[in-house]
Short mmCIF file of C-alpha atoms in Angstrom, two decimals:
data_model
loop_
_atom_site.label_atom_id
_atom_site.label_comp_id
_atom_site.label_asym_id
_atom_site.label_seq_id
_atom_site.Cartn_x
_atom_site.Cartn_y
_atom_site.Cartn_z
CA VAL M 1 8.30 -2.59 -6.36
CA PHE M 2 6.37 -3.37 -9.47
CA LEU M 3 2.81 -4.98 -8.71
CA PRO M 4 0.49 -5.55 -11.87
CA LEU M 5 -3.30 -4.47 -11.91
CA ILE M 6 -6.53 -5.86 -13.17
CA PHE M 7 -9.44 -3.69 -14.32
CA ARG M 8 -12.88 -5.02 -13.47
CA TYR M 9 -16.20 -3.32 -13.93
CA THR M 10 -14.28 -0.85 -16.53
CA THR M 11 -12.50 1.10 -13.87
CA GLU M 12 -12.43 -0.53 -10.35
CA LYS M 13 -8.51 -1.60 -9.89
CA TYR M 14 -7.70 -5.01 -8.21
CA THR M 15 -4.35 -6.56 -7.53
CA SER M 16 -3.23 -10.04 -6.80
CA VAL M 17 -3.26 -10.78 -2.70
CA ARG M 18 -0.28 -13.08 -3.43
CA MET M 19 1.81 -10.43 -5.42
CA VAL M 20 0.98 -7.99 -2.85
CA GLU M 21 1.96 -10.13 0.30
CA ARG M 22 5.39 -11.28 -1.61
CA LYS M 23 6.77 -7.83 -2.44
CA LEU M 24 4.83 -5.46 -0.29
CA LEU M 25 3.24 -6.74 2.76
CA HIS M 26 5.95 -9.80 3.77
CA ARG M 27 7.69 -8.35 6.54
CA TYR M 28 4.91 -6.39 8.32
CA LEU M 29 2.52 -9.86 8.35
CA GLN M 30 5.91 -11.62 9.75
CA MET M 31 6.49 -9.16 12.24
CA LEU M 32 3.08 -7.97 14.14
CA PRO M 33 0.96 -10.22 15.80
CA PRO M 34 -2.73 -11.37 14.12
CA GLU M 35 -4.45 -8.93 16.26
CA VAL M 36 -3.40 -6.15 14.02
CA ASN M 37 -4.72 -7.86 10.94
CA SER M 38 -8.36 -8.68 12.87
CA CYS M 39 -8.48 -4.78 13.08
CA THR M 40 -9.46 -4.67 9.66
CA CYS M 41 -12.08 -6.25 7.20
CA ILE M 42 -10.65 -6.36 3.54
CA ARG M 43 -12.75 -8.11 1.32
CA SER M 44 -10.80 -10.19 -1.49
CA TYR M 45 -12.81 -11.79 -4.57
CA TYR M 46 -11.37 -15.07 -6.56
CA ILE M 47 -9.95 -14.56 -10.07
CA THR M 48 -11.54 -15.95 -13.25
CA ASP M 49 -9.66 -18.30 -15.90
CA ALA M 50 -8.95 -15.49 -18.07
CA GLU M 51 -7.07 -13.30 -15.25
CA SER M 52 -5.19 -16.25 -13.78
CA LYS M 53 -3.69 -16.32 -17.21
CA LEU M 54 -2.90 -13.08 -17.40
CA LEU M 55 -1.13 -13.39 -13.93
CA ASN M 56 0.63 -16.35 -15.34
CA GLU M 57 1.93 -14.65 -18.38
CA ILE M 58 3.12 -11.38 -16.51
CA ASN M 59 4.76 -13.37 -14.09
CA LEU M 60 6.52 -15.62 -16.38
CA LYS M 61 7.11 -13.28 -19.46
CA HIS M 62 7.54 -9.96 -18.08
CA THR M 63 9.10 -10.57 -14.61
CA ASP M 64 10.93 -13.72 -14.75
CA CYS M 65 8.85 -15.75 -12.02
CA THR M 66 9.36 -12.85 -9.28
CA PHE M 67 6.17 -13.69 -8.08
CA GLY M 68 6.80 -17.24 -7.51
CA LYS M 69 7.05 -20.42 -9.64
CA GLU M 70 3.27 -21.65 -8.13
CA ALA M 71 0.78 -20.97 -11.42
CA PHE M 72 -2.09 -18.53 -10.43
CA THR M 73 -5.29 -20.38 -10.50
CA SER M 74 -8.75 -19.81 -9.90
CA LYS M 75 -8.34 -20.28 -6.12
CA ASP M 76 -5.89 -16.98 -6.15
CA LEU M 77 -7.58 -13.79 -4.54
CA VAL M 78 -7.41 -10.35 -5.78
CA VAL M 79 -8.34 -7.16 -3.68
CA LYS M 80 -9.12 -3.62 -4.41
CA LEU M 81 -5.99 -1.29 -5.02
CA ARG M 82 -7.85 1.35 -2.76
CA ASP M 83 -8.07 -1.23 -0.15
CA THR M 84 -4.00 -2.56 -0.81
CA ARG M 85 -2.94 1.15 -0.07
CA GLU M 86 -4.74 1.71 2.96
CA PHE M 87 -3.59 -1.65 4.43
CA HIS M 88 -0.04 -0.84 3.49
CA LYS M 89 -0.31 2.49 5.22
CA PHE M 90 -1.87 1.00 8.19
CA LEU M 91 0.82 -1.91 8.60
CA ASP M 92 3.40 0.68 8.18
CA LEU M 93 1.73 2.89 11.11
CA CYS M 94 1.56 -0.59 13.56
CA HIS M 95 5.24 -1.65 12.56
CA LYS M 96 6.57 2.04 13.35
CA LYS M 97 4.76 1.64 16.81
CA LEU M 98 5.04 -1.69 17.72
CA VAL M 99 8.44 -2.88 16.34
CA LEU M 100 10.36 0.60 15.85
CA LYS M 101 8.65 2.01 19.12
CA LYS M 102 8.35 5.21 17.22
CA SER M 103 5.28 7.50 18.14
CA ASN M 104 4.54 10.78 16.94
CA ALA M 105 1.79 13.37 17.69
CA SER M 106 1.28 13.46 14.01
CA ASP M 107 0.09 9.87 13.57
CA ARG M 108 -3.23 8.80 12.36
CA CYS M 109 -3.87 7.07 15.93
CA GLY M 110 -2.32 7.10 19.64
CA PHE M 111 -3.12 7.80 23.25
CA PHE M 112 -3.87 10.43 25.27
CA ARG M 113 -2.42 10.97 28.88
CA ILE M 114 -4.67 12.91 31.04
CA ASN M 115 -3.18 14.87 34.09
CA GLY M 116 -0.29 11.98 33.46
CA GLU M 117 -2.44 9.25 34.77
CA SER M 118 -5.55 8.26 32.58
CA VAL M 119 -4.55 6.98 29.34
CA VAL M 120 -7.40 7.22 26.10
CA PRO M 121 -6.91 5.86 22.74
CA TYR M 122 -7.55 8.13 19.82
CA THR M 123 -8.19 8.15 16.08
CA VAL M 124 -8.21 11.29 13.70
CA LYS M 125 -10.89 11.30 11.12
CA GLU M 126 -10.71 14.52 8.60
CA GLY M 127 -7.81 15.82 10.80
CA VAL M 128 -10.08 16.04 14.07
CA LYS M 129 -9.02 13.85 16.92
CA TYR M 130 -11.96 11.80 18.14
CA VAL M 131 -11.96 9.69 21.44
CA PRO M 132 -14.44 6.50 21.95
CA LEU M 133 -17.54 8.13 23.82
CA PHE M 134 -17.60 4.67 26.07
CA TYR M 135 -14.63 5.92 28.19
CA PHE M 136 -16.70 8.94 29.61
CA GLU M 137 -19.81 6.79 30.67
CA GLY M 138 -20.54 9.58 33.64
CA GLU M 139 -21.53 12.11 31.14
CA THR M 140 -22.79 10.23 28.07
CA ASP M 141 -26.09 11.51 28.19
CA HIS M 142 -24.85 14.80 27.45
CA LEU M 143 -22.15 13.92 25.29
CA LYS M 144 -24.46 11.89 23.09
CA LEU M 145 -25.75 14.85 21.48
CA LYS M 146 -22.33 15.84 20.25
CA SER M 147 -21.00 12.34 19.45
CA GLU M 148 -20.22 10.74 15.81
CA SER M 149 -19.53 7.27 14.45
CA VAL M 150 -16.24 5.94 12.82
CA GLU M 151 -16.35 3.37 10.57
CA GLY M 152 -13.68 1.99 7.82
CA TRP M 153 -10.09 2.62 8.05
CA ASP M 154 -10.97 5.32 10.86
CA LEU M 155 -12.38 2.97 12.83
CA ALA M 156 -9.29 0.28 12.33
CA TYR M 157 -7.14 2.78 13.94
CA LEU M 158 -8.68 2.98 16.92
CA LYS M 159 -9.27 -0.72 17.15
CA PHE M 160 -5.41 -0.98 17.05
CA CYS M 161 -5.04 1.23 19.86
CA CYS M 162 -7.88 -0.68 21.99
CA LYS M 163 -6.20 -3.81 21.18
CA VAL M 164 -2.73 -2.22 22.59
CA GLN M 165 -4.35 -1.37 25.30
CA GLY M 166 -6.20 -4.42 26.45
CA ILE M 167 -9.61 -3.30 26.03
CA ARG M 168 -12.33 -5.78 26.02
CA ASN M 169 -13.43 -6.55 22.03
CA GLU M 170 -16.87 -5.92 22.89
CA LEU M 171 -16.78 -2.40 23.33
CA PHE M 172 -15.46 -1.89 19.53
CA ALA M 173 -16.19 -5.02 17.98
CA ASN M 174 -19.06 -3.53 15.61
CA ASP M 175 -18.48 -1.82 12.13
CA THR M 176 -19.09 1.72 13.75
CA CYS M 177 -18.29 2.79 17.19
CA LYS M 178 -19.32 6.34 18.55
CA VAL M 179 -17.16 8.77 19.24
CA VAL M 180 -16.47 12.46 20.46
CA ALA M 181 -13.99 15.34 19.40
CA LEU M 182 -11.21 15.77 21.70
CA ASP M 183 -11.73 19.39 22.19
CA GLU M 184 -15.09 18.33 23.14
CA ILE M 185 -13.85 16.51 26.01
CA LYS M 186 -11.96 18.87 27.17
CA GLY M 187 -14.46 21.26 27.91
CA HIS M 188 -15.57 18.92 30.41
CA PHE M 189 -12.37 18.77 32.65
CA PRO M 190 -11.39 21.34 35.03
CA ALA M 191 -8.99 24.10 33.50
CA GLY M 192 -5.28 23.25 33.93
CA THR M 193 -5.92 19.69 32.93
CA THR M 194 -3.10 18.44 30.84
CA PHE M 195 -3.29 16.30 27.83
CA GLU M 196 -0.47 14.69 26.69
CA ASP M 197 -0.03 12.80 23.06
CA TYR M 198 1.44 9.32 24.65
CA TRP M 199 2.61 5.49 23.44
CA PRO M 200 2.71 2.86 26.01
CA ALA M 201 6.38 1.53 26.01
CA LYS M 202 4.71 -2.15 26.78
CA GLY M 203 1.06 -3.11 25.54
CA SER M 204 -0.92 -6.02 25.56
CA ILE M 205 -0.07 -6.74 21.79
CA GLU M 206 3.79 -7.12 20.84
CA PRO M 207 5.55 -8.08 17.73
CA VAL M 208 6.01 -11.59 17.41
CA PRO M 209 9.38 -13.80 17.38
CA SER M 210 11.55 -13.39 14.40
CA SER M 211 11.45 -17.52 14.45
CA ARG M 212 7.56 -17.04 12.81
CA HIS M 213 7.43 -18.96 9.64
CA GLY M 214 4.92 -18.34 6.98
CA VAL M 215 1.57 -16.37 6.60
CA SER M 216 -1.18 -18.08 5.16
CA ALA M 217 -2.21 -16.36 1.61
CA GLY M 218 -4.92 -13.75 2.06
CA ASN M 219 -5.88 -14.65 5.82
CA TRP M 220 -5.69 -10.39 6.25
CA THR M 221 -8.83 -10.24 4.03
CA GLN M 222 -12.32 -11.41 4.42
CA LYS M 223 -12.61 -14.25 1.53
CA PRO M 224 -15.38 -15.00 -0.69
CA ALA M 225 -17.89 -17.56 0.42
CA GLY M 226 -17.89 -21.10 -1.17
CA GLN M 227 -14.62 -22.39 -3.28
CA PRO M 228 -13.85 -22.16 -6.73
CA ALA M 229 -13.99 -25.67 -8.78
CA ALA M 230 -10.72 -27.20 -7.76
CA LYS M 231 -8.20 -27.82 -10.27
CA PRO M 232 -4.65 -29.53 -10.03
CA SER M 233 -2.18 -27.40 -8.95
CA GLN M 234 0.72 -26.99 -11.62
CA SER M 235 3.91 -25.02 -12.02
CA ALA M 236 4.19 -21.50 -13.32
CA VAL M 237 5.83 -23.20 -16.33
CA GLN M 238 3.18 -25.51 -17.08
CA MET M 239 0.04 -23.42 -16.52
CA GLN M 240 1.45 -21.33 -19.50
CA PRO M 241 -1.76 -20.40 -22.44
CA ASN M 242 1.27 -20.85 -24.90
CA GLY M 243 1.65 -24.07 -23.22
CA LEU M 244 5.23 -24.04 -22.50
CA GLN M 245 6.03 -27.56 -21.04
CA SER M 246 9.92 -27.22 -19.62
CA LEU M 247 12.46 -24.71 -18.39
CA ASN M 248 14.47 -24.90 -21.79
CA GLN M 249 11.24 -23.25 -23.88
CA LEU M 250 10.80 -20.91 -20.76
CA SER M 251 14.37 -19.88 -21.27
CA ALA M 252 14.42 -19.96 -25.15
CA LEU M 253 11.45 -17.46 -24.98
CA ASN M 254 12.37 -15.04 -22.54
CA ALA M 255 16.03 -15.32 -24.63
CA ALA M 256 13.64 -13.84 -27.67
CA TYR M 257 12.04 -11.14 -25.32
CA ARG M 258 15.13 -9.78 -23.82
CA HIS M 259 17.27 -9.86 -26.72
CA PRO M 260 15.83 -8.97 -30.45
CA GLN M 261 18.13 -9.20 -33.24
CA GLN M 262 16.62 -9.06 -36.57
CA LEU M 263 13.23 -8.09 -37.12
CA THR M 264 11.07 -10.55 -39.18
CA ALA M 265 8.73 -8.90 -42.69
CA ALA M 266 5.60 -9.56 -40.30
CA GLN M 267 7.28 -7.65 -37.43
CA LEU M 268 8.22 -4.67 -39.75
CA GLN M 269 4.95 -4.74 -40.87
CA GLN M 270 3.59 -4.74 -37.31
CA LEU M 271 5.67 -1.78 -36.66
CA SER M 272 4.46 0.21 -39.83
CA LEU M 273 0.73 -0.25 -38.86
CA GLN M 274 1.80 1.53 -35.33
CA GLY M 275 3.12 4.61 -37.32
CA LEU M 276 6.68 3.31 -36.00
CA GLN M 277 9.86 3.14 -38.43
CA ALA M 278 12.06 0.52 -37.22
CA PRO M 279 15.51 2.41 -38.28
CA GLN M 280 14.90 4.83 -36.12
CA MET M 281 14.26 2.60 -33.04
CA THR M 282 16.98 1.93 -30.44
CA GLY M 283 17.55 -1.94 -29.40
CA GLN M 284 16.18 -1.16 -25.94
CA GLN M 285 12.74 0.51 -27.80
CA LEU M 286 12.61 -2.74 -29.62
CA GLN M 287 12.91 -4.69 -26.66
CA GLN M 288 10.15 -2.96 -24.97
CA LEU M 289 7.67 -3.31 -27.85
CA ILE M 290 8.20 -7.35 -27.74
CA ARG M 291 7.56 -7.41 -24.07
CA ALA M 292 4.22 -5.30 -24.32
CA GLY M 293 3.39 -7.56 -26.76
CA LEU M 294 3.06 -4.89 -29.52
CA VAL M 295 5.67 -7.07 -31.63
CA ALA M 296 5.38 -10.95 -31.93
CA VAL M 297 8.70 -12.49 -31.26
CA SER M 298 10.44 -13.84 -34.31
CA SER M 299 9.08 -16.75 -36.18
CA SER M 300 11.77 -19.09 -34.88
CA GLN M 301 10.19 -18.60 -31.52
CA ASP M 302 6.42 -18.43 -32.83
CA LYS M 303 5.87 -22.64 -32.44
CA LEU M 304 6.50 -21.63 -28.83
CA GLY M 305 3.45 -19.15 -28.67
CA SER M 306 3.25 -15.33 -28.58
CA SER M 307 2.06 -13.22 -25.70
CA SER M 308 -1.41 -13.01 -26.80
CA LEU M 309 -3.98 -14.47 -24.06
CA GLY M 310 -6.40 -15.58 -26.87
CA LEU M 311 -8.98 -13.85 -25.51
CA THR M 312 -11.63 -13.49 -28.38
CA GLY M 313 -12.17 -9.74 -29.67
CA SER M 314 -9.74 -8.33 -27.25
CA SER M 315 -5.86 -7.21 -27.37
CA TRP M 316 -3.87 -6.16 -24.10
CA VAL M 317 -1.53 -3.46 -24.15
CA TRP M 318 0.86 -2.37 -21.05
CA THR M 319 0.72 1.06 -19.41
CA TRP M 320 2.23 1.99 -16.20
CA GLN M 321 0.88 3.83 -13.10
CA LEU M 322 3.17 5.02 -10.06
CA TYR M 323 1.80 4.50 -6.91
CA ARG M 324 3.33 6.33 -4.20
CA GLY M 325 3.50 4.01 -1.06
CA SER M 326 3.71 5.43 2.39
CA SER M 327 5.21 9.21 3.64
CA ARG M 328 8.60 7.70 3.53
CA GLY M 329 9.29 7.78 0.20
CA ARG M 330 8.26 4.30 -1.28
CA HIS M 331 7.10 4.29 -4.75
CA LEU M 332 5.64 1.69 -6.71
CA LEU M 333 5.21 1.24 -10.09
CA LEU M 334 2.08 -0.63 -11.00
CA PRO M 335 2.02 -2.49 -14.55
CA THR M 336 -1.55 -2.29 -15.76
CA ARG M 337 -2.86 -4.21 -18.89
CA HIS M 338 -5.90 -2.53 -20.59
CA SER M 339 -8.73 -4.36 -22.87
CA GLN M 340 -8.86 -2.95 -26.07
CA GLU M 341 -11.99 -3.84 -28.36
CA ASN M 342 -10.68 -4.97 -31.86
#
């Protein structure tokens, strides 16, 4: 799976909500109940006009509209890459437990069954298993001295377990939750008490029917307040910064990017300025340079527009970053375009 990145504030990496949903999260969002998404709080942000042009160019010229034919506009959303990674891991675990009905003691959350009867949820924080403090009301006054708070993703996993068990939302609805280490709890039970890792065969939330269709874009995120300026929706082809108006032009431009033939004098000069010699390069290497925008398409296609975004004082260069997905070996190559001042 290839996902483009957008850099903001120099180093912070963002990625498109629509692209993430289409290529990475779709099957999870289709199968998991909405209660799963409500466990998290991921902020999303509207993209700028310049970023929409960039995403449209990537989608059209470099991925053959693999992210859909609808154009990206200022109504589209982005999220931080680190939140995307964590959300993917979270959904993968929820899918494993709810859909595949698989559970391991090494998972980031689960339940303990005490003496084969009482069931208590736990979350793992920095390698330590914690249970909610509100489960042990009789010992609260003493345990508060040794309790901790969980928040963020540690709390999201605990909320997931609470929803599976059907616990009242008001007990864990805040942004933090008081918890106690499992080893601390064990000291308050008689000797010989058993604590076994457990997952219920059927919980209060279950996978949705396969007939479910469509998930509204970005519903798993906390959208920004207000609305961006409304603009008419257009197709990806019509919205291109190069002014492409027809599928014929799209096909012609894509052909120019895919099959570089004889280089023009201007292209040879571009290679020379970068310290490269055309006779020493393979056709595939030339093709990669053209796709990256380092060499403009030949003059016969210049009237269709080059890959430049037309951003004053800046040029764009492709790089790639490897993103390792889940522990089961998924890999994502993330194409990134860096702005370089002229």
